[in-house]
JSON list of C-alpha atoms in Angstrom, two decimals:
[
{"chain": "Q", "resi": 298, "resn": "LEU", "atom": "CA", "xyz": [101.21, 102.16, 126.35]},
{"chain": "Q", "resi": 299, "resn": "CYS", "atom": "CA", "xyz": [104.52, 101.01, 124.95]},
{"chain": "Q", "resi": 300, "resn": "PHE", "atom": "CA", "xyz": [107.64, 101.61, 126.97]},
{"chain": "Q", "resi": 301, "resn": "VAL", "atom": "CA", "xyz": [111.33, 101.24, 126.24]},
{"chain": "Q", "resi": 302, "resn": "MET", "atom": "CA", "xyz": [112.71, 98.31, 128.18]},
{"chain": "Q", "resi": 303, "resn": "VAL", "atom": "CA", "xyz": [116.24, 98.63, 129.53]},
{"chain": "Q", "resi": 304, "resn": "GLN", "atom": "CA", "xyz": [117.69, 95.52, 131.17]},
{"chain": "Q", "resi": 305, "resn": "GLY", "atom": "CA", "xyz": [114.17, 94.18, 131.66]},
{"chain": "Q", "resi": 306, "resn": "LYS", "atom": "CA", "xyz": [112.91, 97.34, 133.40]},
{"chain": "Q", "resi": 307, "resn": "ARG", "atom": "CA", "xyz": [110.78, 100.13, 132.07]},
{"chain": "Q", "resi": 308, "resn": "PRO", "atom": "CA", "xyz": [112.37, 103.56, 132.59]},
{"chain": "Q", "resi": 309, "resn": "ARG", "atom": "CA", "xyz": [110.01, 106.09, 134.12]},
{"chain": "Q", "resi": 310, "resn": "GLY", "atom": "CA", "xyz": [108.24, 108.30, 131.61]},
{"chain": "Q", "resi": 311, "resn": "VAL", "atom": "CA", "xyz": [109.90, 106.92, 128.45]},
{"chain": "Q", "resi": 312, "resn": "ARG", "atom": "CA", "xyz": [107.17, 106.20, 125.91]},
{"chain": "Q", "resi": 313, "resn": "LEU", "atom": "CA", "xyz": [107.31, 105.26, 122.28]},
{"chain": "Q", "resi": 314, "resn": "ASP", "atom": "CA", "xyz": [103.63, 105.67, 121.55]},
{"chain": "Q", "resi": 315, "resn": "ASP", "atom": "CA", "xyz": [104.07, 106.57, 117.89]},
{"chain": "Q", "resi": 316, "resn": "ALA", "atom": "CA", "xyz": [106.48, 103.75, 117.06]},
{"chain": "Q", "resi": 317, "resn": "CYS", "atom": "CA", "xyz": [104.43, 101.27, 119.04]},
{"chain": "Q", "resi": 318, "resn": "ARG", "atom": "CA", "xyz": [101.19, 102.39, 117.44]},
{"chain": "Q", "resi": 319, "resn": "ARG", "atom": "CA", "xyz": [102.76, 102.04, 113.98]},
{"chain": "Q", "resi": 320, "resn": "ARG", "atom": "CA", "xyz": [104.00, 98.52, 114.77]},
{"chain": "Q", "resi": 321, "resn": "GLN", "atom": "CA", "xyz": [100.53, 97.61, 115.99]},
{"chain": "Q", "resi": 322, "resn": "GLU", "atom": "CA", "xyz": [98.96, 99.05, 112.83]},
{"chain": "Q", "resi": 323, "resn": "VAL", "atom": "CA", "xyz": [101.36, 97.10, 110.61]},
{"chain": "Q", "resi": 324, "resn": "TRP", "atom": "CA", "xyz": [100.73, 93.92, 112.59]},
{"chain": "Q", "resi": 325, "resn": "ALA", "atom": "CA", "xyz": [96.95, 94.44, 112.41]},
{"chain": "Q", "resi": 326, "resn": "GLU", "atom": "CA", "xyz": [97.13, 95.02, 108.64]},
{"chain": "Q", "resi": 327, "resn": "GLU", "atom": "CA", "xyz": [99.19, 91.85, 108.18]},
{"chain": "Q", "resi": 328, "resn": "GLN", "atom": "CA", "xyz": [96.66, 89.91, 110.25]},
{"chain": "Q", "resi": 329, "resn": "ARG", "atom": "CA", "xyz": [93.79, 91.35, 108.18]},
{"chain": "Q", "resi": 330, "resn": "LYS", "atom": "CA", "xyz": [95.53, 90.31, 104.93]},
{"chain": "Q", "resi": 331, "resn": "ARG", "atom": "CA", "xyz": [96.26, 86.85, 106.32]},
{"chain": "Q", "resi": 332, "resn": "THR", "atom": "CA", "xyz": [92.60, 86.42, 107.31]},
{"chain": "Q", "resi": 333, "resn": "ILE", "atom": "CA", "xyz": [91.43, 87.39, 103.82]},
{"chain": "Q", "resi": 334, "resn": "LEU", "atom": "CA", "xyz": [93.95, 85.02, 102.22]},
{"chain": "Q", "resi": 335, "resn": "ARG", "atom": "CA", "xyz": [92.85, 82.17, 104.51]},
{"chain": "Q", "resi": 336, "resn": "ARG", "atom": "CA", "xyz": [89.23, 82.83, 103.52]},
{"chain": "Q", "resi": 337, "resn": "LEU", "atom": "CA", "xyz": [90.17, 82.83, 99.83]},
{"chain": "Q", "resi": 338, "resn": "MET", "atom": "CA", "xyz": [92.09, 79.58, 100.24]},
{"chain": "Q", "resi": 339, "resn": "THR", "atom": "CA", "xyz": [89.16, 77.97, 102.07]},
{"chain": "Q", "resi": 340, "resn": "LEU", "atom": "CA", "xyz": [86.70, 79.18, 99.44]},
{"chain": "Q", "resi": 341, "resn": "TYR", "atom": "CA", "xyz": [88.68, 78.03, 96.38]},
{"chain": "Q", "resi": 342, "resn": "ASP", "atom": "CA", "xyz": [90.62, 75.02, 97.71]},
{"chain": "Q", "resi": 343, "resn": "GLN", "atom": "CA", "xyz": [87.67, 72.68, 97.18]},
{"chain": "Q", "resi": 344, "resn": "ASP", "atom": "CA", "xyz": [89.72, 69.51, 97.67]},
{"chain": "Q", "resi": 345, "resn": "SER", "atom": "CA", "xyz": [91.41, 70.81, 100.86]},
{"chain": "Q", "resi": 346, "resn": "SER", "atom": "CA", "xyz": [94.85, 70.04, 99.42]},
{"chain": "Q", "resi": 347, "resn": "GLY", "atom": "CA", "xyz": [96.38, 73.24, 100.77]},
{"chain": "Q", "resi": 348, "resn": "ARG", "atom": "CA", "xyz": [97.13, 74.35, 97.19]},
{"chain": "Q", "resi": 349, "resn": "LEU", "atom": "CA", "xyz": [95.01, 75.81, 94.43]},
{"chain": "Q", "resi": 350, "resn": "SER", "atom": "CA", "xyz": [94.97, 73.63, 91.33]},
{"chain": "Q", "resi": 351, "resn": "ARG", "atom": "CA", "xyz": [94.71, 75.14, 87.87]},
{"chain": "Q", "resi": 352, "resn": "PRO", "atom": "CA", "xyz": [90.86, 74.98, 87.78]},
{"chain": "Q", "resi": 353, "resn": "GLN", "atom": "CA", "xyz": [90.73, 76.49, 91.27]},
{"chain": "Q", "resi": 354, "resn": "VAL", "atom": "CA", "xyz": [93.10, 79.32, 90.25]},
{"chain": "Q", "resi": 355, "resn": "GLU", "atom": "CA", "xyz": [90.97, 79.89, 87.17]},
{"chain": "Q", "resi": 356, "resn": "ALA", "atom": "CA", "xyz": [87.86, 80.19, 89.37]},
{"chain": "Q", "resi": 357, "resn": "LEU", "atom": "CA", "xyz": [89.66, 82.69, 91.63]},
{"chain": "Q", "resi": 358, "resn": "LEU", "atom": "CA", "xyz": [90.81, 84.74, 88.65]},
{"chain": "Q", "resi": 359, "resn": "THR", "atom": "CA", "xyz": [87.33, 84.66, 87.10]},
{"chain": "Q", "resi": 360, "resn": "ASP", "atom": "CA", "xyz": [85.80, 86.00, 90.31]},
{"chain": "Q", "resi": 361, "resn": "SER", "atom": "CA", "xyz": [88.45, 88.74, 90.53]},
{"chain": "Q", "resi": 362, "resn": "ASN", "atom": "CA", "xyz": [88.40, 89.67, 86.85]},
{"chain": "Q", "resi": 363, "resn": "PHE", "atom": "CA", "xyz": [87.09, 93.21, 87.32]},
{"chain": "Q", "resi": 364, "resn": "GLY", "atom": "CA", "xyz": [86.93, 95.31, 84.21]},
{"chain": "Q", "resi": 365, "resn": "THR", "atom": "CA", "xyz": [85.18, 92.53, 82.27]},
{"chain": "Q", "resi": 366, "resn": "PRO", "atom": "CA", "xyz": [81.60, 91.27, 82.41]},
{"chain": "Q", "resi": 367, "resn": "SER", "atom": "CA", "xyz": [80.89, 89.40, 85.64]},
{"chain": "Q", "resi": 368, "resn": "GLY", "atom": "CA", "xyz": [81.82, 85.74, 85.47]},
{"chain": "Q", "resi": 369, "resn": "GLU", "atom": "CA", "xyz": [84.01, 86.09, 82.38]},
{"chain": "Q", "resi": 370, "resn": "PRO", "atom": "CA", "xyz": [86.96, 83.76, 82.82]},
{"chain": "Q", "resi": 371, "resn": "PRO", "atom": "CA", "xyz": [90.53, 84.73, 81.99]},
{"chain": "Q", "resi": 372, "resn": "ASN", "atom": "CA", "xyz": [91.89, 83.34, 78.74]},
{"chain": "Q", "resi": 373, "resn": "GLN", "atom": "CA", "xyz": [94.16, 80.29, 78.87]},
{"chain": "Q", "resi": 374, "resn": "GLU", "atom": "CA", "xyz": [97.29, 82.38, 78.29]},
{"chain": "Q", "resi": 375, "resn": "GLU", "atom": "CA", "xyz": [96.45, 84.48, 81.37]},
{"chain": "Q", "resi": 376, "resn": "VAL", "atom": "CA", "xyz": [95.85, 81.39, 83.52]},
{"chain": "Q", "resi": 377, "resn": "GLU", "atom": "CA", "xyz": [99.08, 79.84, 82.26]},
{"chain": "Q", "resi": 378, "resn": "PHE", "atom": "CA", "xyz": [100.92, 83.07, 83.05]},
{"chain": "Q", "resi": 379, "resn": "VAL", "atom": "CA", "xyz": [99.64, 83.10, 86.63]},
{"chain": "Q", "resi": 380, "resn": "MET", "atom": "CA", "xyz": [100.42, 79.40, 87.11]},
{"chain": "Q", "resi": 381, "resn": "LYS", "atom": "CA", "xyz": [103.98, 79.72, 85.78]},
{"chain": "Q", "resi": 382, "resn": "SER", "atom": "CA", "xyz": [105.00, 83.12, 87.13]},
{"chain": "Q", "resi": 383, "resn": "GLY", "atom": "CA", "xyz": [104.77, 82.29, 90.83]},
{"chain": "Q", "resi": 384, "resn": "ASP", "atom": "CA", "xyz": [107.26, 80.41, 92.95]},
{"chain": "Q", "resi": 385, "resn": "HIS", "atom": "CA", "xyz": [104.78, 77.60, 93.51]},
{"chain": "Q", "resi": 386, "resn": "GLY", "atom": "CA", "xyz": [105.48, 75.43, 90.48]},
{"chain": "Q", "resi": 387, "resn": "PRO", "atom": "CA", "xyz": [102.86, 73.50, 88.52]},
{"chain": "Q", "resi": 388, "resn": "GLU", "atom": "CA", "xyz": [100.98, 72.30, 91.62]},
{"chain": "Q", "resi": 389, "resn": "GLY", "atom": "CA", "xyz": [99.60, 75.80, 92.22]},
{"chain": "Q", "resi": 390, "resn": "PRO", "atom": "CA", "xyz": [99.87, 78.33, 95.03]},
{"chain": "Q", "resi": 391, "resn": "CYS", "atom": "CA", "xyz": [99.59, 77.49, 98.72]},
{"chain": "Q", "resi": 392, "resn": "LEU", "atom": "CA", "xyz": [98.41, 79.95, 101.34]},
{"chain": "Q", "resi": 393, "resn": "ASP", "atom": "CA", "xyz": [101.85, 81.58, 101.69]},
{"chain": "Q", "resi": 394, "resn": "GLU", "atom": "CA", "xyz": [102.07, 82.10, 97.90]},
{"chain": "Q", "resi": 395, "resn": "LEU", "atom": "CA", "xyz": [98.49, 83.27, 97.42]},
{"chain": "Q", "resi": 396, "resn": "GLU", "atom": "CA", "xyz": [99.19, 86.92, 98.25]},
{"chain": "Q", "resi": 397, "resn": "HIS", "atom": "CA", "xyz": [101.69, 87.17, 95.39]},
{"chain": "Q", "resi": 398, "resn": "THR", "atom": "CA", "xyz": [99.26, 85.45, 93.02]},
{"chain": "Q", "resi": 399, "resn": "VAL", "atom": "CA", "xyz": [96.38, 87.80, 93.91]},
{"chain": "Q", "resi": 400, "resn": "ALA", "atom": "CA", "xyz": [98.60, 90.91, 93.80]},
{"chain": "Q", "resi": 401, "resn": "GLN", "atom": "CA", "xyz": [100.03, 89.94, 90.43]},
{"chain": "Q", "resi": 402, "resn": "TRP", "atom": "CA", "xyz": [96.58, 89.28, 88.95]},
{"chain": "Q", "resi": 403, "resn": "THR", "atom": "CA", "xyz": [95.17, 92.53, 90.36]},
{"chain": "Q", "resi": 404, "resn": "THR", "atom": "CA", "xyz": [98.09, 94.50, 88.92]},
{"chain": "Q", "resi": 405, "resn": "TYR", "atom": "CA", "xyz": [97.70, 92.80, 85.56]},
{"chain": "Q", "resi": 406, "resn": "VAL", "atom": "CA", "xyz": [93.94, 93.43, 85.39]},
{"chain": "Q", "resi": 407, "resn": "THR", "atom": "CA", "xyz": [94.51, 97.07, 86.33]},
{"chain": "Q", "resi": 408, "resn": "MET", "atom": "CA", "xyz": [97.15, 97.46, 83.59]},
{"chain": "Q", "resi": 409, "resn": "ARG", "atom": "CA", "xyz": [95.36, 95.37, 80.95]},
{"chain": "Q", "resi": 410, "resn": "GLY", "atom": "CA", "xyz": [94.03, 98.34, 78.94]},
{"chain": "Q", "resi": 411, "resn": "LYS", "atom": "CA", "xyz": [97.45, 100.00, 78.78]},
{"chain": "Q", "resi": 412, "resn": "LEU", "atom": "CA", "xyz": [99.11, 96.67, 77.93]},
{"chain": "Q", "resi": 413, "resn": "ASP", "atom": "CA", "xyz": [96.60, 96.22, 75.08]},
{"chain": "Q", "resi": 414, "resn": "GLN", "atom": "CA", "xyz": [97.52, 99.64, 73.70]},
{"chain": "Q", "resi": 415, "resn": "GLU", "atom": "CA", "xyz": [101.23, 98.87, 73.84]},
{"chain": "Q", "resi": 416, "resn": "MET", "atom": "CA", "xyz": [100.74, 95.45, 72.22]},
{"chain": "Q", "resi": 417, "resn": "LYS", "atom": "CA", "xyz": [98.79, 97.02, 69.36]},
{"chain": "Q", "resi": 418, "resn": "ARG", "atom": "CA", "xyz": [101.48, 99.64, 68.92]},
{"chain": "Q", "resi": 419, "resn": "PHE", "atom": "CA", "xyz": [104.53, 97.36, 69.02]},
{"chain": "Q", "resi": 420, "resn": "ASP", "atom": "CA", "xyz": [103.19, 94.01, 67.74]},
{"chain": "Q", "resi": 421, "resn": "ILE", "atom": "CA", "xyz": [104.06, 94.84, 64.13]},
{"chain": "Q", "resi": 422, "resn": "SER", "atom": "CA", "xyz": [103.78, 91.18, 63.10]},
{"chain": "Q", "resi": 423, "resn": "GLU", "atom": "CA", "xyz": [100.21, 91.07, 64.52]},
{"chain": "Q", "resi": 424, "resn": "THR", "atom": "CA", "xyz": [100.79, 87.75, 66.29]},
{"chain": "Q", "resi": 425, "resn": "GLY", "atom": "CA", "xyz": [99.35, 88.87, 69.63]},
{"chain": "Q", "resi": 426, "resn": "SER", "atom": "CA", "xyz": [102.80, 88.78, 71.22]},
{"chain": "Q", "resi": 427, "resn": "LEU", "atom": "CA", "xyz": [106.15, 90.54, 70.88]},
{"chain": "Q", "resi": 428, "resn": "SER", "atom": "CA", "xyz": [109.17, 89.00, 69.22]},
{"chain": "Q", "resi": 429, "resn": "ARG", "atom": "CA", "xyz": [112.64, 89.84, 70.52]},
{"chain": "Q", "resi": 430, "resn": "GLU", "atom": "CA", "xyz": [112.96, 92.68, 67.97]},
{"chain": "Q", "resi": 431, "resn": "GLU", "atom": "CA", "xyz": [109.50, 94.03, 68.80]},
{"chain": "Q", "resi": 432, "resn": "LEU", "atom": "CA", "xyz": [110.44, 93.91, 72.48]},
{"chain": "Q", "resi": 433, "resn": "ARG", "atom": "CA", "xyz": [113.59, 95.90, 71.67]},
{"chain": "Q", "resi": 434, "resn": "ASN", "atom": "CA", "xyz": [111.42, 98.56, 69.98]},
{"chain": "Q", "resi": 435, "resn": "PHE", "atom": "CA", "xyz": [109.14, 98.67, 73.02]},
{"chain": "Q", "resi": 436, "resn": "LEU", "atom": "CA", "xyz": [112.08, 98.98, 75.43]},
{"chain": "Q", "resi": 437, "resn": "THR", "atom": "CA", "xyz": [113.60, 101.71, 73.23]},
{"chain": "Q", "resi": 438, "resn": "HIS", "atom": "CA", "xyz": [110.28, 103.55, 73.56]},
{"chain": "Q", "resi": 439, "resn": "LEU", "atom": "CA", "xyz": [110.45, 103.17, 77.37]},
{"chain": "Q", "resi": 440, "resn": "ASN", "atom": "CA", "xyz": [114.07, 104.36, 77.16]},
{"chain": "Q", "resi": 441, "resn": "ASP", "atom": "CA", "xyz": [113.01, 107.70, 75.63]},
{"chain": "Q", "resi": 442, "resn": "GLY", "atom": "CA", "xyz": [114.12, 106.68, 72.14]},
{"chain": "Q", "resi": 443, "resn": "THR", "atom": "CA", "xyz": [117.63, 105.56, 73.11]},
{"chain": "Q", "resi": 444, "resn": "THR", "atom": "CA", "xyz": [118.40, 102.18, 71.53]},
{"chain": "Q", "resi": 445, "resn": "VAL", "atom": "CA", "xyz": [118.58, 99.27, 73.96]},
{"chain": "Q", "resi": 446, "resn": "SER", "atom": "CA", "xyz": [121.58, 96.91, 73.76]},
{"chain": "Q", "resi": 447, "resn": "ASP", "atom": "CA", "xyz": [121.35, 93.18, 72.93]},
{"chain": "Q", "resi": 448, "resn": "PRO", "atom": "CA", "xyz": [122.33, 92.14, 76.48]},
{"chain": "Q", "resi": 449, "resn": "GLU", "atom": "CA", "xyz": [119.61, 94.40, 77.91]},
{"chain": "Q", "resi": 450, "resn": "VAL", "atom": "CA", "xyz": [116.98, 92.93, 75.59]},
{"chain": "Q", "resi": 451, "resn": "ASP", "atom": "CA", "xyz": [118.17, 89.44, 76.51]},
{"chain": "Q", "resi": 452, "resn": "LEU", "atom": "CA", "xyz": [117.98, 90.25, 80.23]},
{"chain": "Q", "resi": 453, "resn": "VAL", "atom": "CA", "xyz": [114.41, 91.55, 80.00]},
{"chain": "Q", "resi": 454, "resn": "PHE", "atom": "CA", "xyz": [113.34, 88.75, 77.66]},
{"chain": "Q", "resi": 455, "resn": "GLN", "atom": "CA", "xyz": [114.70, 86.11, 80.02]},
{"chain": "Q", "resi": 456, "resn": "LYS", "atom": "CA", "xyz": [112.87, 87.59, 83.02]},
{"chain": "Q", "resi": 457, "resn": "ALA", "atom": "CA", "xyz": [109.59, 88.22, 81.21]},
{"chain": "Q", "resi": 458, "resn": "ASP", "atom": "CA", "xyz": [109.19, 85.05, 79.10]},
{"chain": "Q", "resi": 459, "resn": "VAL", "atom": "CA", "xyz": [107.74, 82.93, 81.91]},
{"chain": "Q", "resi": 460, "resn": "LEU", "atom": "CA", "xyz": [105.71, 80.88, 79.42]},
{"chain": "Q", "resi": 461, "resn": "LYS", "atom": "CA", "xyz": [109.04, 79.88, 77.82]},
{"chain": "Q", "resi": 462, "resn": "ASN", "atom": "CA", "xyz": [107.67, 80.11, 74.29]},
{"chain": "Q", "resi": 463, "resn": "GLY", "atom": "CA", "xyz": [110.17, 82.58, 72.83]},
{"chain": "Q", "resi": 464, "resn": "LYS", "atom": "CA", "xyz": [107.79, 85.54, 72.72]},
{"chain": "Q", "resi": 465, "resn": "ILE", "atom": "CA", "xyz": [106.31, 88.09, 75.10]},
{"chain": "Q", "resi": 466, "resn": "SER", "atom": "CA", "xyz": [102.55, 87.84, 75.60]},
{"chain": "Q", "resi": 467, "resn": "ARG", "atom": "CA", "xyz": [100.32, 90.58, 76.96]},
{"chain": "Q", "resi": 468, "resn": "PRO", "atom": "CA", "xyz": [100.59, 89.35, 80.58]},
{"chain": "Q", "resi": 469, "resn": "GLU", "atom": "CA", "xyz": [104.35, 88.93, 80.19]},
{"chain": "Q", "resi": 470, "resn": "LEU", "atom": "CA", "xyz": [104.64, 92.51, 78.94]},
{"chain": "Q", "resi": 471, "resn": "MET", "atom": "CA", "xyz": [103.86, 93.60, 82.51]},
{"chain": "Q", "resi": 472, "resn": "LEU", "atom": "CA", "xyz": [106.91, 91.63, 83.69]},
{"chain": "Q", "resi": 473, "resn": "ALA", "atom": "CA", "xyz": [109.02, 93.09, 80.88]},
{"chain": "Q", "resi": 474, "resn": "ILE", "atom": "CA", "xyz": [108.16, 96.61, 82.02]},
{"chain": "Q", "resi": 475, "resn": "SER", "atom": "CA", "xyz": [109.03, 95.73, 85.61]},
{"chain": "Q", "resi": 476, "resn": "ALA", "atom": "CA", "xyz": [112.28, 94.03, 84.57]},
{"chain": "Q", "resi": 477, "resn": "TRP", "atom": "CA", "xyz": [113.28, 97.03, 82.46]},
{"chain": "Q", "resi": 478, "resn": "TYR", "atom": "CA", "xyz": [112.74, 99.59, 85.20]},
{"chain": "Q", "resi": 479, "resn": "THR", "atom": "CA", "xyz": [114.45, 97.35, 87.76]},
{"chain": "Q", "resi": 480, "resn": "HIS", "atom": "CA", "xyz": [117.41, 97.09, 85.38]},
{"chain": "Q", "resi": 481, "resn": "LEU", "atom": "CA", "xyz": [117.54, 100.88, 85.02]},
{"chain": "Q", "resi": 482, "resn": "GLU", "atom": "CA", "xyz": [117.49, 101.35, 88.80]},
{"chain": "Q", "resi": 483, "resn": "GLU", "atom": "CA", "xyz": [120.29, 98.80, 89.25]},
{"chain": "Q", "resi": 484, "resn": "ARG", "atom": "CA", "xyz": [122.33, 100.40, 86.48]},
{"chain": "Q", "resi": 485, "resn": "GLU", "atom": "CA", "xyz": [121.86, 103.86, 88.01]},
{"chain": "Q", "resi": 486, "resn": "SER", "atom": "CA", "xyz": [122.72, 102.54, 91.47]},
{"chain": "Q", "resi": 487, "resn": "CYS", "atom": "CA", "xyz": [125.90, 100.92, 90.14]},
{"chain": "Q", "resi": 488, "resn": "PHE", "atom": "CA", "xyz": [126.83, 104.09, 88.29]},
{"chain": "Q", "resi": 489, "resn": "CYS", "atom": "CA", "xyz": [126.33, 106.24, 91.40]},
{"chain": "Q", "resi": 490, "resn": "SER", "atom": "CA", "xyz": [128.26, 103.88, 93.66]},
{"chain": "Q", "resi": 491, "resn": "CYS", "atom": "CA", "xyz": [131.12, 103.74, 91.15]},
{"chain": "Q", "resi": 492, "resn": "LEU", "atom": "CA", "xyz": [131.33, 107.52, 91.24]},
{"chain": "Q", "resi": 493, "resn": "GLY", "atom": "CA", "xyz": [131.12, 107.72, 95.03]}
]
């Protein structure tokens, strides 16, 4: 049982079973995730460096590349995207950064079919990536046909172009979508607070 403590004493009959149970559930879930991440790190960190190198990340991504034939590795652009989009830098993710890496890859793999459709639709130049103008067209589509301003395109482009090659690749398109909707939420929040 969980009790409310007042000045170090437990008042008679005061119980916070629901709140306590929820805290215990959250803690247990965090411990379960941490255990899985430690196992992943142990499995893929073959040199025991505490970080996953590029080949080790590629092995992890290959093993978690559902939606493709078993054992099919990600392409180099996808590996580069994962290596550059985390906070870990070129040395690769450590245990604390691994959750973000796995979540990002899982989200990307889940969205890959939809991203392919959008790339085919908006990659007019057929380069396999979106130029700034093609990105504007895509964002205008997400914006229900309302043209997107230059500063908005620049904002999304800056956040999504993690490969720093002046174009938006299929994996980066996922970041562009996220950046766009985050921008809309912030703009709406600012608008509402200005009115209030």
